[in-house]
GROMACS .gro file of C-alpha atoms in nm:
model
  316
    1MET     CA    1  -2.599  -0.770   0.736
    2SER     CA    2  -2.581  -1.141   0.771
    3GLN     CA    3  -2.429  -1.279   1.084
    4THR     CA    4  -2.274  -1.567   0.905
    5MET     CA    5  -2.012  -1.560   0.666
    6ARG     CA    6  -1.806  -1.814   0.415
    7ALA     CA    7  -1.482  -1.938   0.525
    8ILE     CA    8  -1.223  -2.209   0.432
    9SER     CA    9  -1.152  -2.405   0.765
   10SER     CA   10  -0.885  -2.645   0.829
   11PRO     CA   11  -1.054  -2.887   1.085
   12ARG     CA   12  -0.773  -3.146   1.107
   13LEU     CA   13  -0.404  -3.191   0.993
   14GLY     CA   14  -0.314  -3.315   0.655
   15GLY     CA   15  -0.286  -3.244   0.263
   16PRO     CA   16  -0.510  -2.998   0.058
   17GLU     CA   17  -0.819  -3.211   0.079
   18VAL     CA   18  -0.858  -3.122   0.463
   19LEU     CA   19  -0.970  -2.778   0.370
   20ALA     CA   20  -1.339  -2.723   0.357
   21GLU     CA   21  -1.558  -2.434   0.290
   22ILE     CA   22  -1.787  -2.349   0.608
   23ASP     CA   23  -2.048  -2.116   0.691
   24THR     CA   24  -1.955  -1.972   1.046
   25GLU     CA   25  -2.014  -1.671   1.236
   26ARG     CA   26  -1.913  -1.334   1.137
   27PRO     CA   27  -1.666  -1.152   1.379
   28GLU     CA   28  -1.728  -0.850   1.555
   29PRO     CA   29  -1.452  -0.572   1.611
   30GLY     CA   30  -1.357  -0.530   1.997
   31PRO     CA   31  -1.214  -0.234   2.122
   32THR     CA   32  -0.920  -0.078   1.910
   33GLU     CA   33  -1.014  -0.327   1.610
   34VAL     CA   34  -1.165  -0.289   1.278
   35LEU     CA   35  -1.376  -0.537   1.085
   36VAL     CA   36  -1.263  -0.591   0.741
   37ARG     CA   37  -1.465  -0.718   0.443
   38VAL     CA   38  -1.196  -0.941   0.263
   39HIS     CA   39  -1.144  -0.898  -0.097
   40ALA     CA   40  -0.829  -1.080  -0.151
   41ALA     CA   41  -0.621  -1.311   0.056
   42GLY     CA   42  -0.262  -1.405   0.038
   43VAL     CA   43  -0.141  -1.784   0.004
   44ASN     CA   44   0.184  -1.816   0.185
   45PRO     CA   45   0.402  -2.138   0.261
   46ALA     CA   46   0.325  -2.077   0.611
   47ASP     CA   47  -0.046  -2.162   0.535
   48TRP     CA   48   0.044  -2.507   0.407
   49LYS     CA   49   0.274  -2.591   0.696
   50ILE     CA   50   0.027  -2.507   0.953
   51ARG     CA   51  -0.251  -2.694   0.771
   52GLU     CA   52  -0.021  -2.986   0.785
   53HIS     CA   53   0.161  -2.967   1.084
   54GLY     CA   54  -0.060  -2.727   1.311
   55PRO     CA   55  -0.061  -2.374   1.440
   56PHE     CA   56   0.268  -2.194   1.589
   57GLY     CA   57   0.049  -1.922   1.737
   58ARG     CA   58  -0.315  -1.912   1.838
   59GLU     CA   59  -0.561  -2.037   1.579
   60THR     CA   60  -0.931  -1.923   1.530
   61THR     CA   61  -1.218  -2.112   1.642
   62PRO     CA   62  -1.321  -2.260   1.390
   63PRO     CA   63  -0.945  -2.280   1.247
   64ILE     CA   64  -0.948  -2.074   0.971
   65LEU     CA   65  -0.624  -2.025   0.782
   66GLY     CA   66  -0.463  -1.694   0.603
   67PHE     CA   67  -0.268  -1.416   0.719
   68ASP     CA   68  -0.263  -1.151   0.404
   69VAL     CA   69  -0.589  -0.956   0.406
   70SER     CA   70  -0.700  -0.679   0.169
   71GLY     CA   71  -1.033  -0.532   0.194
   72THR     CA   72  -1.262  -0.239   0.287
   73VAL     CA   73  -1.327  -0.162   0.661
   74GLU     CA   74  -1.698  -0.235   0.731
   75ALA     CA   75  -1.703  -0.143   1.087
   76VAL     CA   76  -1.475   0.007   1.377
   77GLY     CA   77  -1.440  -0.080   1.745
   78LEU     CA   78  -1.429   0.161   2.026
   79GLY     CA   79  -1.167   0.400   2.020
   80VAL     CA   80  -1.046   0.361   1.662
   81THR     CA   81  -0.983   0.675   1.508
   82LEU     CA   82  -0.719   0.571   1.212
   83TYR     CA   83  -1.024   0.440   0.977
   84GLU     CA   84  -1.382   0.457   0.912
   85ALA     CA   85  -1.611   0.245   0.716
   86GLY     CA   86  -1.516   0.240   0.334
   87ASP     CA   87  -1.157   0.277   0.388
   88GLU     CA   88  -0.949   0.046   0.182
   89VAL     CA   89  -0.673  -0.126   0.378
   90PHE     CA   90  -0.421  -0.411   0.375
   91GLY     CA   91  -0.212  -0.584   0.626
   92MET     CA   92  -0.085  -0.894   0.811
   93PRO     CA   93  -0.297  -0.874   1.133
   94LEU     CA   94  -0.201  -1.101   1.411
   95PHE     CA   95   0.106  -1.324   1.288
   96PRO     CA   96   0.220  -1.549   1.423
   97HIS     CA   97  -0.150  -1.587   1.556
   98GLN     CA   98  -0.386  -1.681   1.291
   99ALA     CA   99  -0.607  -1.411   1.134
  100GLY     CA  100  -0.851  -1.626   0.959
  101ALA     CA  101  -0.778  -1.443   0.626
  102TYR     CA  102  -0.948  -1.721   0.396
  103ALA     CA  103  -1.270  -1.559   0.506
  104GLU     CA  104  -1.538  -1.288   0.410
  105TYR     CA  105  -1.468  -1.105   0.729
  106VAL     CA  106  -1.180  -1.058   0.958
  107ALA     CA  107  -1.152  -0.841   1.280
  108ALA     CA  108  -0.811  -0.733   1.403
  109PRO     CA  109  -0.638  -0.436   1.548
  110ALA     CA  110  -0.664  -0.142   1.345
  111ARG     CA  111  -0.279  -0.078   1.379
  112HIS     CA  112  -0.201  -0.401   1.211
  113PHE     CA  113  -0.327  -0.246   0.871
  114VAL     CA  114  -0.238   0.049   0.656
  115ARG     CA  115  -0.423   0.219   0.356
  116LYS     CA  116  -0.423   0.027   0.039
  117PRO     CA  117  -0.214   0.216  -0.229
  118ALA     CA  118  -0.460   0.360  -0.484
  119GLY     CA  119  -0.261   0.243  -0.772
  120ILE     CA  120  -0.291  -0.152  -0.678
  121ASP     CA  121  -0.592  -0.352  -0.644
  122HIS     CA  122  -0.678  -0.570  -0.360
  123ILE     CA  123  -0.520  -0.878  -0.546
  124GLN     CA  124  -0.219  -0.704  -0.564
  125ALA     CA  125  -0.232  -0.580  -0.218
  126ALA     CA  126  -0.318  -0.887  -0.056
  127ALA     CA  127   0.019  -1.044  -0.245
  128LEU     CA  128   0.222  -0.786  -0.078
  129ALA     CA  129   0.159  -0.762   0.296
  130LEU     CA  130   0.322  -1.059   0.470
  131ALA     CA  131   0.600  -1.129   0.200
  132SER     CA  132   0.723  -0.779   0.155
  133LEU     CA  133   0.717  -0.714   0.548
  134THR     CA  134   0.900  -1.014   0.590
  135ALA     CA  135   1.145  -0.916   0.331
  136TYR     CA  136   1.187  -0.547   0.470
  137GLN     CA  137   1.212  -0.654   0.808
  138ALA     CA  138   1.484  -0.901   0.741
  139LEU     CA  139   1.695  -0.669   0.510
  140VAL     CA  140   1.640  -0.305   0.639
  141GLU     CA  141   1.573  -0.385   1.015
  142THR     CA  142   1.777  -0.698   1.094
  143ALA     CA  143   2.069  -0.701   0.845
  144ARG     CA  144   2.053  -0.304   0.795
  145LEU     CA  145   2.131  -0.321   0.432
  146SER     CA  146   2.268  -0.014   0.306
  147ALA     CA  147   2.360   0.140  -0.061
  148GLY     CA  148   2.647   0.003  -0.200
  149GLN     CA  149   2.640  -0.335  -0.003
  150ARG     CA  150   2.626  -0.666  -0.184
  151VAL     CA  151   2.325  -0.891  -0.104
  152LEU     CA  152   2.263  -1.273  -0.195
  153ILE     CA  153   1.903  -1.366  -0.220
  154HIS     CA  154   1.804  -1.706  -0.250
  155ALA     CA  155   1.495  -1.827  -0.433
  156ALA     CA  156   1.482  -1.464  -0.574
  157ALA     CA  157   1.189  -1.542  -0.801
  158GLY     CA  158   0.967  -1.650  -0.502
  159GLY     CA  159   0.710  -1.499  -0.313
  160VAL     CA  160   0.955  -1.324  -0.061
  161GLY     CA  161   1.232  -1.315  -0.272
  162HIS     CA  162   1.109  -1.121  -0.562
  163LEU     CA  163   1.008  -0.836  -0.330
  164ALA     CA  164   1.319  -0.866  -0.138
  165VAL     CA  165   1.509  -0.803  -0.463
  166GLN     CA  166   1.304  -0.479  -0.519
  167ILE     CA  167   1.332  -0.342  -0.191
  168ALA     CA  168   1.713  -0.408  -0.194
  169LYS     CA  169   1.729  -0.216  -0.531
  170ALA     CA  170   1.539   0.068  -0.365
  171ARG     CA  171   1.812   0.062  -0.091
  172GLY     CA  172   2.085   0.097  -0.363
  173ALA     CA  173   2.218  -0.252  -0.313
  174TYR     CA  174   2.398  -0.493  -0.542
  175VAL     CA  175   2.167  -0.760  -0.579
  176ILE     CA  176   2.255  -1.138  -0.676
  177GLY     CA  177   1.993  -1.394  -0.704
  178THR     CA  178   1.967  -1.770  -0.710
  179ALA     CA  179   1.698  -1.871  -0.955
  180SER     CA  180   1.635  -2.152  -1.217
  181ALA     CA  181   1.743  -2.026  -1.566
  182GLY     CA  182   1.370  -1.981  -1.667
  183LYS     CA  183   1.349  -1.718  -1.436
  184HIS     CA  184   1.656  -1.483  -1.507
  185ASP     CA  185   1.490  -1.272  -1.754
  186PHE     CA  186   1.194  -1.184  -1.496
  187LEU     CA  187   1.461  -1.111  -1.241
  188ARG     CA  188   1.658  -0.898  -1.481
  189GLY     CA  189   1.357  -0.724  -1.512
  190LEU     CA  190   1.336  -0.632  -1.148
  191GLY     CA  191   1.710  -0.502  -1.141
  192VAL     CA  192   1.893  -0.810  -1.035
  193ASP     CA  193   2.263  -0.733  -1.087
  194GLU     CA  194   2.391  -1.116  -1.107
  195LEU     CA  195   2.200  -1.438  -1.149
  196ILE     CA  196   2.322  -1.776  -1.029
  197ASP     CA  197   2.126  -2.086  -1.188
  198TYR     CA  198   2.146  -2.293  -0.878
  199THR     CA  199   2.055  -2.603  -1.094
  200ALA     CA  200   2.381  -2.559  -1.259
  201VAL     CA  201   2.603  -2.383  -1.058
  202ASP     CA  202   2.736  -2.393  -0.697
  203PHE     CA  203   2.662  -2.072  -0.556
  204THR     CA  204   2.947  -2.110  -0.307
  205GLU     CA  205   3.207  -2.101  -0.597
  206ALA     CA  206   3.027  -1.843  -0.775
  207VAL     CA  207   3.026  -1.547  -0.523
  208ARG     CA  208   3.227  -1.411  -0.227
  209GLU     CA  209   3.251  -1.108  -0.017
  210VAL     CA  210   2.863  -1.067   0.026
  211ASP     CA  211   2.748  -0.831   0.303
  212VAL     CA  212   2.423  -1.009   0.329
  213VAL     CA  213   2.230  -1.348   0.254
  214LEU     CA  214   1.869  -1.363   0.269
  215ASP     CA  215   1.784  -1.740   0.306
  216PRO     CA  216   1.419  -1.831   0.265
  217ILE     CA  217   1.493  -2.213   0.181
  218GLY     CA  218   1.691  -2.326   0.512
  219GLY     CA  219   1.861  -2.665   0.551
  220GLU     CA  220   2.197  -2.685   0.417
  221TYR     CA  221   2.144  -2.360   0.253
  222GLY     CA  222   2.222  -2.171   0.595
  223SER     CA  223   2.549  -2.339   0.662
  224ARG     CA  224   2.681  -2.315   0.309
  225SER     CA  225   2.567  -1.951   0.286
  226LEU     CA  226   2.810  -1.864   0.560
  227LYS     CA  227   3.099  -1.931   0.337
  228VAL     CA  228   3.007  -1.643   0.100
  229LEU     CA  229   2.977  -1.367   0.370
  230ARG     CA  230   3.262  -1.111   0.413
  231GLN     CA  231   3.376  -1.059   0.774
  232GLY     CA  232   3.104  -0.873   0.953
  233GLY     CA  233   2.830  -0.998   0.717
  234THR     CA  234   2.512  -1.116   0.807
  235LEU     CA  235   2.313  -1.424   0.723
  236VAL     CA  236   1.923  -1.389   0.803
  237SER     CA  237   1.713  -1.708   0.773
  238ILE     CA  238   1.342  -1.656   0.735
  239SER     CA  239   1.272  -2.034   0.688
  240SER     CA  240   1.341  -2.206   1.009
  241PRO     CA  241   1.456  -2.138   1.361
  242ASP     CA  242   1.699  -2.423   1.339
  243GLU     CA  243   1.896  -2.193   1.166
  244ASP     CA  244   1.956  -2.025   1.498
  245ALA     CA  245   2.210  -2.316   1.546
  246LEU     CA  246   2.436  -2.169   1.313
  247ARG     CA  247   2.534  -1.885   1.550
  248PRO     CA  248   2.854  -2.047   1.697
  249GLU     CA  249   2.969  -2.144   1.349
  250ALA     CA  250   2.910  -1.776   1.211
  251ALA     CA  251   3.074  -1.610   1.530
  252ALA     CA  252   3.386  -1.827   1.464
  253LEU     CA  253   3.388  -1.706   1.097
  254GLY     CA  254   3.337  -1.369   1.209
  255VAL     CA  255   2.961  -1.311   1.079
  256ARG     CA  256   2.653  -1.291   1.222
  257ALA     CA  257   2.366  -1.542   1.122
  258GLY     CA  258   2.016  -1.627   1.294
  259PHE     CA  259   1.623  -1.666   1.215
  260THR     CA  260   1.402  -1.370   1.224
  261LEU     CA  261   1.009  -1.390   1.233
  262VAL     CA  262   0.810  -1.114   1.065
  263GLU     CA  263   0.618  -0.905   1.337
  264PRO     CA  264   0.305  -0.703   1.266
  265ASP     CA  265   0.442  -0.327   1.245
  266GLN     CA  266   0.252  -0.005   1.115
  267ALA     CA  267   0.587   0.171   1.049
  268GLY     CA  268   0.693  -0.114   0.816
  269MET     CA  269   0.385  -0.146   0.639
  270ARG     CA  270   0.388   0.219   0.569
  271ALA     CA  271   0.727   0.185   0.425
  272VAL     CA  272   0.594  -0.084   0.211
  273ALA     CA  273   0.311   0.128   0.087
  274ALA     CA  274   0.532   0.396   0.044
  275LEU     CA  275   0.770   0.206  -0.211
  276VAL     CA  276   0.456   0.096  -0.388
  277GLU     CA  277   0.322   0.431  -0.417
  278GLU     CA  278   0.659   0.556  -0.573
  279GLY     CA  279   0.645   0.268  -0.814
  280ARG     CA  280   0.958   0.096  -0.687
  281LEU     CA  281   0.769  -0.225  -0.510
  282ARG     CA  282   0.498  -0.460  -0.695
  283ALA     CA  283   0.398  -0.816  -0.630
  284GLU     CA  284   0.432  -1.033  -0.917
  285ILE     CA  285   0.093  -1.257  -0.933
  286ASP     CA  286   0.154  -1.607  -1.037
  287SER     CA  287  -0.202  -1.707  -0.996
  288VAL     CA  288  -0.541  -1.643  -0.868
  289PHE     CA  289  -0.796  -1.853  -0.731
  290ASP     CA  290  -1.150  -1.820  -0.596
  291LEU     CA  291  -1.179  -1.863  -0.213
  292SER     CA  292  -1.361  -2.195  -0.275
  293ASP     CA  293  -1.051  -2.326  -0.444
  294ALA     CA  294  -0.831  -2.292  -0.152
  295ALA     CA  295  -0.734  -2.647  -0.158
  296LYS     CA  296  -0.630  -2.627  -0.532
  297ALA     CA  297  -0.408  -2.302  -0.444
  298HIS     CA  298  -0.238  -2.505  -0.184
  299ALA     CA  299  -0.171  -2.835  -0.397
  300TYR     CA  300  -0.022  -2.568  -0.666
  301GLY     CA  301   0.190  -2.379  -0.426
  302GLU     CA  302   0.361  -2.692  -0.267
  303ARG     CA  303   0.480  -2.796  -0.603
  304GLY     CA  304   0.723  -2.519  -0.519
  305ARG     CA  305   0.745  -2.362  -0.902
  306THR     CA  306   0.574  -2.050  -0.854
  307ARG     CA  307   0.679  -1.705  -0.982
  308GLY     CA  308   0.580  -1.444  -0.713
  309LYS     CA  309   0.262  -1.478  -0.505
  310ILE     CA  310  -0.059  -1.700  -0.514
  311VAL     CA  311  -0.401  -1.509  -0.412
  312LEU     CA  312  -0.739  -1.614  -0.321
  313ARG     CA  313  -0.991  -1.386  -0.467
  314VAL     CA  314  -1.289  -1.378  -0.176
  315ALA     CA  315  -1.482  -1.081  -0.318
  316GLU     CA  316  -1.490  -0.858  -0.631
   0.00000   0.00000   0.00000
């Protein structure tokens, strides 16, 4: 096996043009780690934020972007019993530290992966990991969403949003989504009960008495969303830690608010995989780019008009 691999490096801060394809040393799995041959890597807003502003965790050397991985176990490190070479796995290893997923190989803790459901391909699996685990932890664990509750999901057609819709429906919730009118049919197909065209309607006037708000947008959306919560309701921000500053205002209104950052979690990933296997969760693929076209994928994603997820194809 070659001791080098192709990867996309971000050697300096800047726009998509700073991304460069390089040949670099292939990693080796340490104790409790697996080496995964990457078939596909998800592209997330966190990737271009890091490219432009720098990492918010430890970065690889050389700096290689990407958190979402779907691929095949190539080798296992000392003490690994969960997997063996040839197993198909997916996950969001090491987050918020960089996994280096924009590469042909990734070495990471075995328990940061789960087995890929047989009914989906690697493109689908790579689109799921970070976004679906974000939605699951925010709705199920942080907000404790339960059957019959009303949840407002902003940017409901986005990468996290459309997966959050499906997870909320699987929990038996009544789902309200904000999205431009052109995406409403897509969201109805996912089971959204009530839709708000944010370009034409102020959501604070269109909805009231919500139990949970999921906010992947940030900015003024957080403060405005507090107004639609019922007493005891919860606003979960996944956009910016600045929304932790809303806690005093939220407390005065009798609601909860704060920022949550997704964490690698095998139990959560297994729950996500189970929903996939039950046919209750599927990633919408907006577009697929080859690894060498990562810069084009970033430029496309930063337009903010995607429906679902962008994925890099690394290997067939």
